[in-house]
Structures are given as structure tokens and as C-alpha cells.
JSON list of C-alpha atoms in Angstrom, two decimals:
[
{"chain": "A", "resi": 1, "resn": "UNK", "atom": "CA", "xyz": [33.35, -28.04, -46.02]},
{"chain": "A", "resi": 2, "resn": "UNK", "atom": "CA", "xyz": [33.99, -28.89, -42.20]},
{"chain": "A", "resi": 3, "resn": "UNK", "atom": "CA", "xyz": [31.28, -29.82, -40.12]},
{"chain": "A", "resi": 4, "resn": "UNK", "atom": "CA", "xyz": [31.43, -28.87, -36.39]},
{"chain": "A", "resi": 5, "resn": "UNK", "atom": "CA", "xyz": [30.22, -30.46, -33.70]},
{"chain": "A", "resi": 6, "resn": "UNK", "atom": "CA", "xyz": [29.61, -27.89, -30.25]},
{"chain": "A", "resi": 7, "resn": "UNK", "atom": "CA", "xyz": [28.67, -29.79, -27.02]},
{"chain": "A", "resi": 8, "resn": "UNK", "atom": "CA", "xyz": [27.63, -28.02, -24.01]},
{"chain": "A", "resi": 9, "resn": "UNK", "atom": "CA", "xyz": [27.46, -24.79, -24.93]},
{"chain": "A", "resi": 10, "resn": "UNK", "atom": "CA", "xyz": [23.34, -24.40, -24.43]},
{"chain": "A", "resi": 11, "resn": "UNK", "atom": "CA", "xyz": [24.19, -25.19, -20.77]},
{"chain": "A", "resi": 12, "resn": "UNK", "atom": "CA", "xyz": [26.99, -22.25, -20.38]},
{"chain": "A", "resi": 13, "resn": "UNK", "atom": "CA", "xyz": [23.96, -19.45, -19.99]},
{"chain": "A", "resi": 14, "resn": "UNK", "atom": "CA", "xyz": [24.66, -18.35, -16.37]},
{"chain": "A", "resi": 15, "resn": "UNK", "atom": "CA", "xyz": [21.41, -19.04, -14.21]},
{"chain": "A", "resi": 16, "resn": "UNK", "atom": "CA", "xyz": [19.58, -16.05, -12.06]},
{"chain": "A", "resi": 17, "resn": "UNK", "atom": "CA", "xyz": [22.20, -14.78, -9.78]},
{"chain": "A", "resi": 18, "resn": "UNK", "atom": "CA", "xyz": [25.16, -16.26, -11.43]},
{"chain": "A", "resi": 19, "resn": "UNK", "atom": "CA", "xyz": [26.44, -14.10, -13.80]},
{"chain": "A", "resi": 20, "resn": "UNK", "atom": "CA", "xyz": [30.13, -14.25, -12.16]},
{"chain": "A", "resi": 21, "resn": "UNK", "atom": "CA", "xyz": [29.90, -17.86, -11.36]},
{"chain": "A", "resi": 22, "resn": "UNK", "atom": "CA", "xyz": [33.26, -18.50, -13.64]},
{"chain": "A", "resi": 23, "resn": "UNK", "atom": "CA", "xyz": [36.51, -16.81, -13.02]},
{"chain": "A", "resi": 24, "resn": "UNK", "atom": "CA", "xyz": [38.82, -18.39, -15.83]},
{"chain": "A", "resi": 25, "resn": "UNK", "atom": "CA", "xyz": [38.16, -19.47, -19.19]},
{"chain": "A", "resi": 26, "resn": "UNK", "atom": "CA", "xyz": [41.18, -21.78, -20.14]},
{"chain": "A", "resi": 27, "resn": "UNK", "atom": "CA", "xyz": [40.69, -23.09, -24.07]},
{"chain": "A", "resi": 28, "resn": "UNK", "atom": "CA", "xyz": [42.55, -26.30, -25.16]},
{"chain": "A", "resi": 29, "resn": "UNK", "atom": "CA", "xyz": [43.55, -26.79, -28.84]},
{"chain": "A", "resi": 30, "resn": "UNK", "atom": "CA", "xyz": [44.08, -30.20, -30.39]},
{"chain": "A", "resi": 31, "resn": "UNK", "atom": "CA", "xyz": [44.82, -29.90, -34.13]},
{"chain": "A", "resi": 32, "resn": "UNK", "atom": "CA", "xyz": [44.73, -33.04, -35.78]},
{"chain": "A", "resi": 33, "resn": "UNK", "atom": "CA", "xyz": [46.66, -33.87, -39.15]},
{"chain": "A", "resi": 34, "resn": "UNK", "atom": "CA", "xyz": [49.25, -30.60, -38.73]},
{"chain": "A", "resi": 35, "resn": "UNK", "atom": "CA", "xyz": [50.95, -32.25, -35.43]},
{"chain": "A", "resi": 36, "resn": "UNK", "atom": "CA", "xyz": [51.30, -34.90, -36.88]},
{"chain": "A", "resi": 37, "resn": "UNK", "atom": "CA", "xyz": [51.97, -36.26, -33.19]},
{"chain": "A", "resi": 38, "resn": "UNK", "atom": "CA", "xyz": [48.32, -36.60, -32.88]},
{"chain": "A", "resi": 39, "resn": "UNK", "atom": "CA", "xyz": [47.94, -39.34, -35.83]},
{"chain": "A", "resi": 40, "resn": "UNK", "atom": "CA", "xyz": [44.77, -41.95, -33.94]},
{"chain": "A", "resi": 41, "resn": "UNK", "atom": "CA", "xyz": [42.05, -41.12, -31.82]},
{"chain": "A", "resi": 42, "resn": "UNK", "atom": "CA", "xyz": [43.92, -42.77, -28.86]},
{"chain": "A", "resi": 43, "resn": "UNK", "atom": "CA", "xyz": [46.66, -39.84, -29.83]},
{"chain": "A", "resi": 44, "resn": "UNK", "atom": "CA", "xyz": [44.27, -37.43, -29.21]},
{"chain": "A", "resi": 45, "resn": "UNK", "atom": "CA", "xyz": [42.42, -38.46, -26.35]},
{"chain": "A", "resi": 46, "resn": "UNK", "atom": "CA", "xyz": [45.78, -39.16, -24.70]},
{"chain": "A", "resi": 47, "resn": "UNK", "atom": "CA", "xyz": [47.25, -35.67, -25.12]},
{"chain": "A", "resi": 48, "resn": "UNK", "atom": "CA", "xyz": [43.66, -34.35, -24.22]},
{"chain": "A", "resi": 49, "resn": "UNK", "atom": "CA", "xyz": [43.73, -36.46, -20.66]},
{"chain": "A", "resi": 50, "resn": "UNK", "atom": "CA", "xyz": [47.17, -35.36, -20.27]},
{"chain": "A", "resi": 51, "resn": "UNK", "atom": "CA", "xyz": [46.20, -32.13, -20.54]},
{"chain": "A", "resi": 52, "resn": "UNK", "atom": "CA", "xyz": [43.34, -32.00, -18.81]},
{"chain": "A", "resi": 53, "resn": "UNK", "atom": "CA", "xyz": [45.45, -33.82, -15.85]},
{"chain": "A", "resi": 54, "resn": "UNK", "atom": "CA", "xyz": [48.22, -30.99, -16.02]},
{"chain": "A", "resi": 55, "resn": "UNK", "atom": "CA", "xyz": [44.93, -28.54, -15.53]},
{"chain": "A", "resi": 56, "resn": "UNK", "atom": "CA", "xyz": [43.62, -30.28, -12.76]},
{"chain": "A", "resi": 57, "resn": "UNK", "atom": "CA", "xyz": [46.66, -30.82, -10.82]},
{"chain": "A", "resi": 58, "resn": "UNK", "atom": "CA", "xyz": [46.20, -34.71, -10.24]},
{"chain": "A", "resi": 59, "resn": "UNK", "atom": "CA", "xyz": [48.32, -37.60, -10.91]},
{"chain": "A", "resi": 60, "resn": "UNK", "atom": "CA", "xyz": [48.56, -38.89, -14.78]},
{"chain": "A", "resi": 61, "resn": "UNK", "atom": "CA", "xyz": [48.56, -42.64, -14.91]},
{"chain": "A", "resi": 62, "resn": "UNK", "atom": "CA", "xyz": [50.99, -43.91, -17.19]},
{"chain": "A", "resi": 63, "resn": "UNK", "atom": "CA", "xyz": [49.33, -43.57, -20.85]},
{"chain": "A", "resi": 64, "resn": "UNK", "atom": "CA", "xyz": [49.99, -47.15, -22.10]},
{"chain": "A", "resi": 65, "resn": "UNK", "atom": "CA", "xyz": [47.70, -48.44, -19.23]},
{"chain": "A", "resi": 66, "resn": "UNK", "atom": "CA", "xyz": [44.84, -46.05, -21.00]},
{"chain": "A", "resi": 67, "resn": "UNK", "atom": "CA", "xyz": [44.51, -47.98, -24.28]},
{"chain": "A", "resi": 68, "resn": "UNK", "atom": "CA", "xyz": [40.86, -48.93, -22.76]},
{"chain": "A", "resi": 69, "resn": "UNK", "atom": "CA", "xyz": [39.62, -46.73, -20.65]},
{"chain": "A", "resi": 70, "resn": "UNK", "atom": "CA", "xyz": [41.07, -43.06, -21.93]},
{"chain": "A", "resi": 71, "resn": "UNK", "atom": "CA", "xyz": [37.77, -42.24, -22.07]},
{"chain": "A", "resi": 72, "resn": "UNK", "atom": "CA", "xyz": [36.55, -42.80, -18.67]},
{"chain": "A", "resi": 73, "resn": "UNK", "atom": "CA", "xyz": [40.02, -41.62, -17.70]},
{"chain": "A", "resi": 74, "resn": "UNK", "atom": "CA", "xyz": [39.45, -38.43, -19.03]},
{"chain": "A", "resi": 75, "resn": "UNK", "atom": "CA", "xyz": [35.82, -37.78, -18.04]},
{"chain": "A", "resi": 76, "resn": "UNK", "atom": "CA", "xyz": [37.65, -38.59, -14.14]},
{"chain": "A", "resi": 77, "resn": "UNK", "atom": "CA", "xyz": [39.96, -36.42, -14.76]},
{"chain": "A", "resi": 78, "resn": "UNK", "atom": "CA", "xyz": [37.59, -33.45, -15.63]},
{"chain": "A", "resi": 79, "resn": "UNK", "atom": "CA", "xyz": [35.67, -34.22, -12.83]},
{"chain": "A", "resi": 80, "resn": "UNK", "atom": "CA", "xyz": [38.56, -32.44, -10.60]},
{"chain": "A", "resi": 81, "resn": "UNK", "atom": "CA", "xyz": [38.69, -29.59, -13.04]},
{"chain": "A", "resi": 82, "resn": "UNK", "atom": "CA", "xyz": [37.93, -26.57, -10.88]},
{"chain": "A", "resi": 83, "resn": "UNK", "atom": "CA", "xyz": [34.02, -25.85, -11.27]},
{"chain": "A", "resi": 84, "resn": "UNK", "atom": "CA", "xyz": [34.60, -22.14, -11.29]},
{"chain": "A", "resi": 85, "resn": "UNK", "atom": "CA", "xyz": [36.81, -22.69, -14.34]},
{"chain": "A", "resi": 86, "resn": "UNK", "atom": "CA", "xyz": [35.23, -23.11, -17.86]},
{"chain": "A", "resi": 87, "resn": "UNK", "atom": "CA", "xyz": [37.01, -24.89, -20.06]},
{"chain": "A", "resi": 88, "resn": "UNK", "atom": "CA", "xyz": [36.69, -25.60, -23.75]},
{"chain": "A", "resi": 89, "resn": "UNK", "atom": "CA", "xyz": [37.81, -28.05, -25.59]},
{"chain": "A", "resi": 90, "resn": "UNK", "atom": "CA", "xyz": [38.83, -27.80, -29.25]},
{"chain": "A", "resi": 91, "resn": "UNK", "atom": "CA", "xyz": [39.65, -30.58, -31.23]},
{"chain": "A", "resi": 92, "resn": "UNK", "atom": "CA", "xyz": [40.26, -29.60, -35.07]},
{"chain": "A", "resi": 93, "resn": "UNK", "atom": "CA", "xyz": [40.35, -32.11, -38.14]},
{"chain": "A", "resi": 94, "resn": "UNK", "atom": "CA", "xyz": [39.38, -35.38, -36.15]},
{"chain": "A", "resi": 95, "resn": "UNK", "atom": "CA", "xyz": [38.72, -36.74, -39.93]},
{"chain": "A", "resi": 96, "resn": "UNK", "atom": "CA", "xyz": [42.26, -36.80, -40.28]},
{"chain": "A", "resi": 97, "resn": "UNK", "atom": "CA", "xyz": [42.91, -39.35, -37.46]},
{"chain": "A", "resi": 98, "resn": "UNK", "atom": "CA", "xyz": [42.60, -42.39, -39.89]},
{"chain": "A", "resi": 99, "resn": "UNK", "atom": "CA", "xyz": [39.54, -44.85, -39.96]},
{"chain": "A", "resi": 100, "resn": "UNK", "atom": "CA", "xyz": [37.64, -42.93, -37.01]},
{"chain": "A", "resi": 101, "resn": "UNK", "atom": "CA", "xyz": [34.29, -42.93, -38.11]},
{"chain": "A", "resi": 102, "resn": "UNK", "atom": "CA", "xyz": [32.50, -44.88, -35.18]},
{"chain": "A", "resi": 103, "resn": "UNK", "atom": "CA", "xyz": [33.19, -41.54, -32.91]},
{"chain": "A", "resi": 104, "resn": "UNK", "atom": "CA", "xyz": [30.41, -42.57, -30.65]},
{"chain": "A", "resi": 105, "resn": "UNK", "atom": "CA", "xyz": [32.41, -45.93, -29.61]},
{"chain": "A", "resi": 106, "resn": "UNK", "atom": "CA", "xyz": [35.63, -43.82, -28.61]},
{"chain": "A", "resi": 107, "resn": "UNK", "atom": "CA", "xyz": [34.68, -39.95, -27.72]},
{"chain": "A", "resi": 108, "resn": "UNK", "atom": "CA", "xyz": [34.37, -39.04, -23.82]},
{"chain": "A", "resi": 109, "resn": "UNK", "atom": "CA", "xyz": [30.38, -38.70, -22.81]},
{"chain": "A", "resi": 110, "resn": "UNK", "atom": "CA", "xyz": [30.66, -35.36, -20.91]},
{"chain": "A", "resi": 111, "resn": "UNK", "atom": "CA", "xyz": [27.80, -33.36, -19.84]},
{"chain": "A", "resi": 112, "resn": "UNK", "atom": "CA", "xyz": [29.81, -30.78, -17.16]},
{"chain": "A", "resi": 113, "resn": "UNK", "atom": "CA", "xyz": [27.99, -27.35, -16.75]},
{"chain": "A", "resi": 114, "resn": "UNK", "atom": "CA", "xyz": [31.78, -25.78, -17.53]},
{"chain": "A", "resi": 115, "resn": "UNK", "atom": "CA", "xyz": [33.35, -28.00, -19.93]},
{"chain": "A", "resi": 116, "resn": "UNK", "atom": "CA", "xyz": [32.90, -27.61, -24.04]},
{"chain": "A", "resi": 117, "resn": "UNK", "atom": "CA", "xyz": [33.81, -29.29, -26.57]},
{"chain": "A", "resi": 118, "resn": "UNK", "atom": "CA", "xyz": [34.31, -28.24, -30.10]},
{"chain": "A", "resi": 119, "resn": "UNK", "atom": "CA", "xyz": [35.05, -31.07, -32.60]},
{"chain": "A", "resi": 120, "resn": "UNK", "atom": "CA", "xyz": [35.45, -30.38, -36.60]},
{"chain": "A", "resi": 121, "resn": "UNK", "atom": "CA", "xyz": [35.02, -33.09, -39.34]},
{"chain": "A", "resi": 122, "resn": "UNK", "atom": "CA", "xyz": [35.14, -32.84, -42.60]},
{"chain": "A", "resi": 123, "resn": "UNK", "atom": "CA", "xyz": [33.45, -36.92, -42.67]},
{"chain": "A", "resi": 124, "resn": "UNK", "atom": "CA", "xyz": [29.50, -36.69, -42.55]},
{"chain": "A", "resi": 125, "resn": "UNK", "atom": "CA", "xyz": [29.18, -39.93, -41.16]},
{"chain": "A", "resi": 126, "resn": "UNK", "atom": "CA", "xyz": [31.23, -38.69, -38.23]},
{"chain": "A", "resi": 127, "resn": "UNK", "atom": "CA", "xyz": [29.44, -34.87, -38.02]},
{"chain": "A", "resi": 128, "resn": "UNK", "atom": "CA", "xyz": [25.96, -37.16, -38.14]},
{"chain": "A", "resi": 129, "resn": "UNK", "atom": "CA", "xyz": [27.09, -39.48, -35.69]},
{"chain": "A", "resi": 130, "resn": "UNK", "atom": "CA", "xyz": [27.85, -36.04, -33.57]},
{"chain": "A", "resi": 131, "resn": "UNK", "atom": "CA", "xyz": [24.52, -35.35, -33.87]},
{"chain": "A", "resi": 132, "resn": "UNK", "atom": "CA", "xyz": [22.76, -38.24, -32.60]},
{"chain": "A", "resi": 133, "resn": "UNK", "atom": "CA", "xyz": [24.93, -38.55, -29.90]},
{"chain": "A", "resi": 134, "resn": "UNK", "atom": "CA", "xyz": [23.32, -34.74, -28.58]},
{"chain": "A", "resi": 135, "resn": "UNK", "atom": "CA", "xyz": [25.96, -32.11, -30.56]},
{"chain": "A", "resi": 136, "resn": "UNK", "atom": "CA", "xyz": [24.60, -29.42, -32.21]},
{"chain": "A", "resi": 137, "resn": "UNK", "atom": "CA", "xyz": [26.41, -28.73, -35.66]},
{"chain": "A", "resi": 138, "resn": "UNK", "atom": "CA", "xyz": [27.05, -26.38, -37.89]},
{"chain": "A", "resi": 139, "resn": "UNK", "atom": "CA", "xyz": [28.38, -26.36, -41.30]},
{"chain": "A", "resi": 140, "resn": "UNK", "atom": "CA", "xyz": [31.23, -23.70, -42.02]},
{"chain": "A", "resi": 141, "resn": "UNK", "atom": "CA", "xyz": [32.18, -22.88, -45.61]},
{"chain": "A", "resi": 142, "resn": "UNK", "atom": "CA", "xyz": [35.17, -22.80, -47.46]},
{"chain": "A", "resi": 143, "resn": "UNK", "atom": "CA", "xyz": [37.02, -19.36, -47.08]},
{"chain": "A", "resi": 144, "resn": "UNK", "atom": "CA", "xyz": [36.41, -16.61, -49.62]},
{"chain": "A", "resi": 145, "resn": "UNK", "atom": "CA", "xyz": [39.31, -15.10, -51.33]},
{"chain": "A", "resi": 146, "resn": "UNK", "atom": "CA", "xyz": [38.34, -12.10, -49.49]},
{"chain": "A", "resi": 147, "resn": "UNK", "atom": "CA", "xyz": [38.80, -14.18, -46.33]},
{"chain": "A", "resi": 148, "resn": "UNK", "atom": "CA", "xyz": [41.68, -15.15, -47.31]},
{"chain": "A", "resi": 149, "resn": "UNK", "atom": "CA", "xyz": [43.28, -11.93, -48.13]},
{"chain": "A", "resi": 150, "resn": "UNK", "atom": "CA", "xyz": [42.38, -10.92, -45.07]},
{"chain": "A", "resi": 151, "resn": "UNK", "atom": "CA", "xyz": [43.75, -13.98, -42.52]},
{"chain": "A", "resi": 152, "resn": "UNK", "atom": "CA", "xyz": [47.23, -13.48, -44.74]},
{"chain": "A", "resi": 153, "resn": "UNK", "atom": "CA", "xyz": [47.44, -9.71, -44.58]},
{"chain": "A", "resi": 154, "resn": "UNK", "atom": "CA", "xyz": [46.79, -9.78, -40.80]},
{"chain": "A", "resi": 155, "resn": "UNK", "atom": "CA", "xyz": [49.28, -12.30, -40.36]},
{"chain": "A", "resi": 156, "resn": "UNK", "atom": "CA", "xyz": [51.72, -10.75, -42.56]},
{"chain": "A", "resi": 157, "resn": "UNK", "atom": "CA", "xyz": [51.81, -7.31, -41.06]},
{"chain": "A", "resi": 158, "resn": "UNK", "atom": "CA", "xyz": [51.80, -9.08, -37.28]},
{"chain": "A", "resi": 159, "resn": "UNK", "atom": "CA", "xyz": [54.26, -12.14, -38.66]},
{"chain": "A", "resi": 160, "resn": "UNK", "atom": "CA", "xyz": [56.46, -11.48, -41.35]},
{"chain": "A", "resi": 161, "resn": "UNK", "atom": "CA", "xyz": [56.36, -7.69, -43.10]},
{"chain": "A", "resi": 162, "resn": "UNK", "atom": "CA", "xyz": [58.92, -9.11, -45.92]},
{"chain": "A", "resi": 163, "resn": "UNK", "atom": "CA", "xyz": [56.85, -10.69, -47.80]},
{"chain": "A", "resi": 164, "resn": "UNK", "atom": "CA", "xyz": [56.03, -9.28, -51.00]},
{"chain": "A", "resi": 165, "resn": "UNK", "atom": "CA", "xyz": [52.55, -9.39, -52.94]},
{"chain": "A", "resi": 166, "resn": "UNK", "atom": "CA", "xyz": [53.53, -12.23, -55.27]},
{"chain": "A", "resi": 167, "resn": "UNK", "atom": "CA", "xyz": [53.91, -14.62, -52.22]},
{"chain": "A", "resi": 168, "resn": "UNK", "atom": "CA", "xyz": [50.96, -13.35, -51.05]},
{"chain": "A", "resi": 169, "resn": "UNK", "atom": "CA", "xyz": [49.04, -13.99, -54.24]},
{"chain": "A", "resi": 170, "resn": "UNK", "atom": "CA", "xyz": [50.48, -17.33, -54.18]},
{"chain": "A", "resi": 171, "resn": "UNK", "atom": "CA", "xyz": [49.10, -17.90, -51.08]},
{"chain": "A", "resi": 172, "resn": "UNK", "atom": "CA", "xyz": [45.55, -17.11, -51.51]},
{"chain": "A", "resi": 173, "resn": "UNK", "atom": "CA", "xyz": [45.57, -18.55, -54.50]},
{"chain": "A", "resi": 174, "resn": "UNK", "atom": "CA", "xyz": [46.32, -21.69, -53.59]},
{"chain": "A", "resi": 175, "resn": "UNK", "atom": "CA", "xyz": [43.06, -24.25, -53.31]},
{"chain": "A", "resi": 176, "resn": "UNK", "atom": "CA", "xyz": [44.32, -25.64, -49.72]},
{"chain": "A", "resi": 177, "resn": "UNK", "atom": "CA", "xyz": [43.89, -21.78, -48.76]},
{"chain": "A", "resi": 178, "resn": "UNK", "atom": "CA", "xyz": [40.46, -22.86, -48.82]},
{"chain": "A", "resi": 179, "resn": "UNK", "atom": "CA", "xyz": [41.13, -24.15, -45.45]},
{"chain": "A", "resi": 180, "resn": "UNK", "atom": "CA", "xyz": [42.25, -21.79, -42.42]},
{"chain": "A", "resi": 181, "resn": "UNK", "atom": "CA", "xyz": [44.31, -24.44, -40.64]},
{"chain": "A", "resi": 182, "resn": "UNK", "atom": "CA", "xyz": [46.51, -24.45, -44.40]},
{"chain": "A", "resi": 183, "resn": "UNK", "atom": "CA", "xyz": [46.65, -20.91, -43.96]},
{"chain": "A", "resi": 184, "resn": "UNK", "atom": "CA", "xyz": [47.99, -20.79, -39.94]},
{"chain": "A", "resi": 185, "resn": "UNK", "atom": "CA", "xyz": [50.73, -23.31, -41.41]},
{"chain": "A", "resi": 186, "resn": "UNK", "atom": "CA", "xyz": [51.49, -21.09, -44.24]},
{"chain": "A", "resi": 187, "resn": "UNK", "atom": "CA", "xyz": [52.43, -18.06, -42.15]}
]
């Protein structure tokens, strides 16, 4: 079961008389574990300021300076994001970064009217910590064979039309099909 942790999406309701107030929606996607470039935290929140830098069109400082303060670095850095511009924020399988479990000691503190985060976890003490630090959660299920039939057969007929139905069957079979992220892989 993964645990997800959604952060600022109560504030993305658009108030009385802005209902057009954002022209782009740019999503960034951070999957932890399967690049196994992003391997710490401080992977992560490095690739997440440098993107978020790239976005904002400002100067990166040189990464090995950030050991300390990527945080901070990256809340700056949003802070030139264009307000007109939501942006969310995925980060998936942060339970996979190694010993990570204080999240409240090394996650950015955002609270910008356009930028969300989503964050999954399969560690409770991570998903709880979440929580108390304001995060609403959610808990999402394994996937259903039925689910899984479904994600493969889509991806088949868009990815790779050879495959033949014992593959497939080996493929939703397979207990790590449980997990979509095992799936995207797959195909």
C-alpha cells in the first residue's frame, strides 16, 4: 500500500473572479528507486531545484554548495516561478531513498497558492510525519488484476502490439504488478 501525501491542493480553488487566473499547468515527475540517479533525499531535492531553476529561468548555483540549504534553495527558487503558472510537483517512492524517515527535517516548507506537491510513501512513519507537518493523505491500494489487465493492454496496443497473451499473463501475474510504477517499467 502507498500512502500519499497532497500539499496545497485545498488552496488551488480559484477565488470569485479568478477562474482564468492560471495559464499553464507544467507537472514535474521525480520517481524515486526506478532512476536509480535519484538514490538520497539530497538526490532528489537537487534534481527538483534544478528543475525548478530550468522553469524559472534563473541562475543554478553549483549543487555541491546545496548540501545545506537545498531546501531553502529550492523554496527561492519557486519563488520566481511565474505566479500565473501552476505547477505540481510529483515525487514517487520517496521510501526508497534509504533511511529518510525524518521527512520533516529535509522536505521544502512551501505554502505557494500555485505550487503542489504530491509525495508517495510506502513508510507510515514518513506518510504520518506528512500529516503533521499539514498534508492531507490518502491511502491507494494495491492494483486489481483487473487494473492490471487494463494498464498492460493499453500499453500494449499503444507500445508494443507483438506481444502475445502469455507475456501478458506473465505480467499481471507477477506480485510486483501490484505496483503501477513495476508495471510503467515493464512496458
Amino acid at each position: 500500500r502507498a500512502k500519499l501525501g497532497l500539499e496545497g491542493f485545498e488552496s488551488s480553488q480559484p477565488r470569485p473572479g479568478e477562474e482564468d487566473a492560471f495559464e499553464d499547468v507544467i507537472i514535474l515527475t521525480f520517481l524515486c528507486g526506478i532512476n536509480h540517479r535519484l538514490r538520497t533525499h539530497l538526490d532528489l531535492l537537487k534534481s527538483i531545484y534544478q528543475a525548478v531553476c530550468v522553469l524559472a529561468q534563473i541562475a543554478l548555483v553549483e549543487t555541491g554548495l546545496l548540501d545545506e540549504n537545498v531546501s531553502h534553495a529550492i523554496v527561492t527558487a519557486l519563488s520566481h516561478v511565474d505566479p500565473s503558472t501552476k505547477l505540481v510537483i510529483i515525487a514517487d517512492g520517496i521510501s526508497m531513498l534509504g533511511a529518510t524517515s525524518a521527512i520533516h527535517q529535509w522536505w521544502p516548507n512551501t505554502k505557494m497558492r500555485n505550487v503542489h506537491w504530491i509525495i508517495s510513501t510506502e513508510d507510515g512513519k514518513q506518510a504520518a510525519q506528512l500529516v503533521k507537518m499539514g498534508w492531507h493523505s490518502f491511502t491507494l491500494d494495491p492494483l486489481s488484476e483487473t487494473q492490471r489487465e487494463g494498464i498492460v493492454q493499453a500499453a500494449i496496443h499503444a507500445l508494443r502490439p507483438e506481444l502475445f497473451r502469455e507475456q501478458i499473463d506473465q505480467l499481471i501475474e507477477a506480485s510486483q504488478a501490484e505496483a503501477p510504477e513495476f508495471l510503467n517499467c515493464a512496458m
